[in-house]
XYZ file of N, CA and C in Angstrom:
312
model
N 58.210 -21.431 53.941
C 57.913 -21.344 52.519
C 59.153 -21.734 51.724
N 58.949 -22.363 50.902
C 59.753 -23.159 49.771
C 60.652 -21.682 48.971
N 62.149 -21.428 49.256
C 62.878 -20.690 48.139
C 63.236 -21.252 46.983
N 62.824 -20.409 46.010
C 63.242 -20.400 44.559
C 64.449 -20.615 44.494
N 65.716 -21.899 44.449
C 67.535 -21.445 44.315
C 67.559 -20.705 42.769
N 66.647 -20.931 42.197
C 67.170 -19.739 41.483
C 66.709 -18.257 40.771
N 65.748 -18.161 41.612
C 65.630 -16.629 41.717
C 66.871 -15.878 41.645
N 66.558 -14.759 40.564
C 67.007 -13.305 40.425
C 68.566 -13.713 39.560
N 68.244 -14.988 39.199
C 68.894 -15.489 37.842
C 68.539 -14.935 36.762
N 67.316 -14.453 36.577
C 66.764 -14.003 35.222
C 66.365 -12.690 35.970
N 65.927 -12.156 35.205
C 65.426 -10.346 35.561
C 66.325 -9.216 35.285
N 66.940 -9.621 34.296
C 67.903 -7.865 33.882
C 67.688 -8.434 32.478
N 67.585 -7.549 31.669
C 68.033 -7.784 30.225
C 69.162 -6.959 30.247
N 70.147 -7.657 29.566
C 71.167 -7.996 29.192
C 71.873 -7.551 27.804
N 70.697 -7.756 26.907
C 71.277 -7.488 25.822
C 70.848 -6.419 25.436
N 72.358 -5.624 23.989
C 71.722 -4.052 24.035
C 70.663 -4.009 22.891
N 70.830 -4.849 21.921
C 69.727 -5.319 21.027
C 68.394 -5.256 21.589
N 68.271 -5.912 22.829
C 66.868 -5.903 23.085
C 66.488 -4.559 23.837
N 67.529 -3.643 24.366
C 67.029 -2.738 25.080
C 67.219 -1.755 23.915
N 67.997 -1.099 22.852
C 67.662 -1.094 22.080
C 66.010 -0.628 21.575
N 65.900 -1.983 20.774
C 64.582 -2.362 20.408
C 63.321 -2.027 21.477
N 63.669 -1.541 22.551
C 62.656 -1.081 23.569
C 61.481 -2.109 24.532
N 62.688 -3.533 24.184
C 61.994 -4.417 25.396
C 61.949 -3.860 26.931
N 60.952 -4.595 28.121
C 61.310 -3.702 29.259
C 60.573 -4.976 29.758
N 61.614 -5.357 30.772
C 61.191 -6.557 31.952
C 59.951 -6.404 33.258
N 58.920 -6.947 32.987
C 58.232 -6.444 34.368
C 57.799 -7.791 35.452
N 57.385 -8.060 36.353
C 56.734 -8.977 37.050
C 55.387 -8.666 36.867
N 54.848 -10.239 36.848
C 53.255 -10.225 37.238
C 52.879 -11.287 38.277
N 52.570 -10.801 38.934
C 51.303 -10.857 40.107
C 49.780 -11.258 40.351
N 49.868 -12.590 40.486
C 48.402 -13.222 40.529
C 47.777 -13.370 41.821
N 48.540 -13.090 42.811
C 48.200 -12.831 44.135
C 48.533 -14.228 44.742
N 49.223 -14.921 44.175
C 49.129 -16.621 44.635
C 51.034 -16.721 44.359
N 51.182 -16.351 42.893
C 52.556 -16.743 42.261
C 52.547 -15.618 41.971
N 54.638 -15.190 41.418
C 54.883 -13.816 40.879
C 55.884 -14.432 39.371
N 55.634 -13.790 38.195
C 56.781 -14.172 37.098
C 57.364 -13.225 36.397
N 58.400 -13.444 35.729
C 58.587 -12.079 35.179
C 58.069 -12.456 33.640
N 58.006 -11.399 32.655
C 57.791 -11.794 31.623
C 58.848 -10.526 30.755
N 58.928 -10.479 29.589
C 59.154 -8.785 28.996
C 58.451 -8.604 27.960
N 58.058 -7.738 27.254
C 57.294 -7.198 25.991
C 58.349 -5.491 26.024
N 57.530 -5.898 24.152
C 58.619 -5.460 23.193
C 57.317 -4.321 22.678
N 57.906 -3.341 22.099
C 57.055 -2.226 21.827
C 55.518 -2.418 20.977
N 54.379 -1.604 21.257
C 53.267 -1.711 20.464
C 53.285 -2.281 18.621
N 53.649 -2.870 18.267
C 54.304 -2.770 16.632
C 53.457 -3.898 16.228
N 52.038 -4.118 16.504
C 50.868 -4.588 15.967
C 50.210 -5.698 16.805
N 49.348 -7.014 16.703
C 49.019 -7.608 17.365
C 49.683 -8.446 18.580
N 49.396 -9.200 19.724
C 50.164 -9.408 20.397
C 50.685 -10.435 19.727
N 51.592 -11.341 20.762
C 52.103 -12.753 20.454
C 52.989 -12.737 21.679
N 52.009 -13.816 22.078
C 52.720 -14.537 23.552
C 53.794 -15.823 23.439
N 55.138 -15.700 24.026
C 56.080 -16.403 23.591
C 55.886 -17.376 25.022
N 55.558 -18.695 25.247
C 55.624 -19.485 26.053
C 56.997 -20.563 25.968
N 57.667 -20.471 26.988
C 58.747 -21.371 26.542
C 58.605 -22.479 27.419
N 59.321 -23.949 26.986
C 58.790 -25.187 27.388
C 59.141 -25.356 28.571
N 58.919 -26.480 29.877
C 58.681 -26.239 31.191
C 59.875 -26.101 31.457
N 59.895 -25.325 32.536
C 61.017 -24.696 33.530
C 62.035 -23.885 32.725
N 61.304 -23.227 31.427
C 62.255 -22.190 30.699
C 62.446 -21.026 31.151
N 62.544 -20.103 30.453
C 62.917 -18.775 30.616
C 62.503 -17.654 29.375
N 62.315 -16.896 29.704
C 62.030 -15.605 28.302
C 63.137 -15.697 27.551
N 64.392 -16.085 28.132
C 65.756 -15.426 27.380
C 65.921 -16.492 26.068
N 65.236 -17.711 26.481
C 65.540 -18.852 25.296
C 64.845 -17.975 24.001
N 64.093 -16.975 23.850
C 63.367 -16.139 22.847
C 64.513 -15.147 22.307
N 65.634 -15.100 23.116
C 66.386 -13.920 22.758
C 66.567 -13.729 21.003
N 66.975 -14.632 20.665
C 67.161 -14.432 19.019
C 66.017 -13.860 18.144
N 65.271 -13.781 18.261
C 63.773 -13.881 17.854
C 62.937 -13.127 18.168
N 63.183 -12.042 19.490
C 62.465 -11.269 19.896
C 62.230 -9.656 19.445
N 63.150 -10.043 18.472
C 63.862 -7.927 18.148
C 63.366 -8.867 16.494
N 63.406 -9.615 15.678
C 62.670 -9.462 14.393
C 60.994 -10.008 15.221
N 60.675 -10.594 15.623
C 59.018 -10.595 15.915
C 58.446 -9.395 16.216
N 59.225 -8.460 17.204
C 58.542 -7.261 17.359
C 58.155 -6.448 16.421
N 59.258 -6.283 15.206
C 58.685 -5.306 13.974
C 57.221 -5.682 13.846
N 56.753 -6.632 13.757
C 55.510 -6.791 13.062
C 54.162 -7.073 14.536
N 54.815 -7.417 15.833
C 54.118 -7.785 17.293
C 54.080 -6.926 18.415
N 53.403 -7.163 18.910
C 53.676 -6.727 20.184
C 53.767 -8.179 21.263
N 55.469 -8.703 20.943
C 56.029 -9.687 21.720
C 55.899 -9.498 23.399
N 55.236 -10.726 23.676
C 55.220 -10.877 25.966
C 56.211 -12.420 25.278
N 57.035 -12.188 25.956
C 57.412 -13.786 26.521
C 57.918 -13.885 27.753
N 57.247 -14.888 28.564
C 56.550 -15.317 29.753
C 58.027 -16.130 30.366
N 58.163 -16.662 31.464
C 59.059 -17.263 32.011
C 57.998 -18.316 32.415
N 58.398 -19.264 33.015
C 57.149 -20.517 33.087
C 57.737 -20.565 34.740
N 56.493 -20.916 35.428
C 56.536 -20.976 36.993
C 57.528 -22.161 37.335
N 58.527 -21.561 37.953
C 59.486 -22.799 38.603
C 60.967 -22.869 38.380
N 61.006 -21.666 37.153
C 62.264 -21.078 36.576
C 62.334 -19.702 36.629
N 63.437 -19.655 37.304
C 64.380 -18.080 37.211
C 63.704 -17.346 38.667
N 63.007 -16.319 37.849
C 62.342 -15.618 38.892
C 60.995 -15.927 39.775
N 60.634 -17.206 39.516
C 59.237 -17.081 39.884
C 59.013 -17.676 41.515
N 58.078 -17.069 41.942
C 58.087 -17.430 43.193
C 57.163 -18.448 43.329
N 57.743 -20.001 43.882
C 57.550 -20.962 44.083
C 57.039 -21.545 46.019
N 55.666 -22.165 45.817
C 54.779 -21.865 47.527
C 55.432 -23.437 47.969
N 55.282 -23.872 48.698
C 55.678 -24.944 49.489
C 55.896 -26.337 48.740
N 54.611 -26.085 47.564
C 54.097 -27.381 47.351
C 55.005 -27.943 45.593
N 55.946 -26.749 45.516
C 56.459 -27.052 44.281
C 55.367 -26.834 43.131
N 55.252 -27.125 41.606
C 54.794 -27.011 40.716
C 53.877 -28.336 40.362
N 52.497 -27.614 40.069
C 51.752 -28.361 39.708
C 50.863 -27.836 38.353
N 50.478 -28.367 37.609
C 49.946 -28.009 36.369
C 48.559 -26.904 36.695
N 47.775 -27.732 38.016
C 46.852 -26.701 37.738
C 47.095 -25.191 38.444
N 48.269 -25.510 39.308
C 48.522 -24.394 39.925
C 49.522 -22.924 38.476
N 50.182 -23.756 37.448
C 50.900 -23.357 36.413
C 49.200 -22.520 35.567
N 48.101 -22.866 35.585
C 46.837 -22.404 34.488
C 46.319 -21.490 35.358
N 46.478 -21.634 36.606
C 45.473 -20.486 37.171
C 46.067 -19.248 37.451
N 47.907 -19.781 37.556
C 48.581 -17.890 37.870
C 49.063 -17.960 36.580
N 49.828 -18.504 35.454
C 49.457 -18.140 33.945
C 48.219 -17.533 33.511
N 47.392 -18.105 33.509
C 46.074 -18.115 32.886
C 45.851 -16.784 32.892
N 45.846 -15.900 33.995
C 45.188 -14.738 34.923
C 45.889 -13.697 33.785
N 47.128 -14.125 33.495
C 47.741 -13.059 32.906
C 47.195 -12.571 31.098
N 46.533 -13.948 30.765
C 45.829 -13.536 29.599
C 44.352 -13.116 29.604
């Protein structure tokens, strides 16, 4: 099976702003792929932060502690960056909609 080189690059928050503000890092699990994402406290409708391919949640950092006042901020890591666990075949779009997808 294909290793991620850069797994466990991403997965701590870091900043005290965001811990703070009561962000909290979790993995999700589609039974196929694993990603991490974090969300920010109940503080009204959601809003899913997708960042562009092979990003990371952290590119949200600025932005995530004023969106929450009014959200309940997820921003997602995109399959193929940081933490995500990557199967033999590398990244493919439809394989990116079906373990994304699951999570909405």
């Amino acid at each position: 099976m294909y290793s991620n080189p850069y797994e466990h690059l991403s997965g701590t928050i870091k900043s005290s702003k965001l811990k703070k503000a009561g962000f909290q890092e979790f993995q999700f699990d589609t039974g196929e792929i694993k990603f991490n994402y974090v969300v920010g406290p109940d503080n009204g409708p959601p809003l899913v932060l997708i960042p562009a391919q092979m990003g990371m949640w952290e590119s949200y950092q600025k932005v995530l502690v004023p969106l929450s006042n009014d959200f309940q901020v997820f921003a997602l890591d995109i399959r193929g960056a940081w933490e995500i666990q990557l199967d033999a075949w590398g990244i493919f779009l439809a394989h990116y909609w079906r373990g994304h997808g699951s999570f909405f």
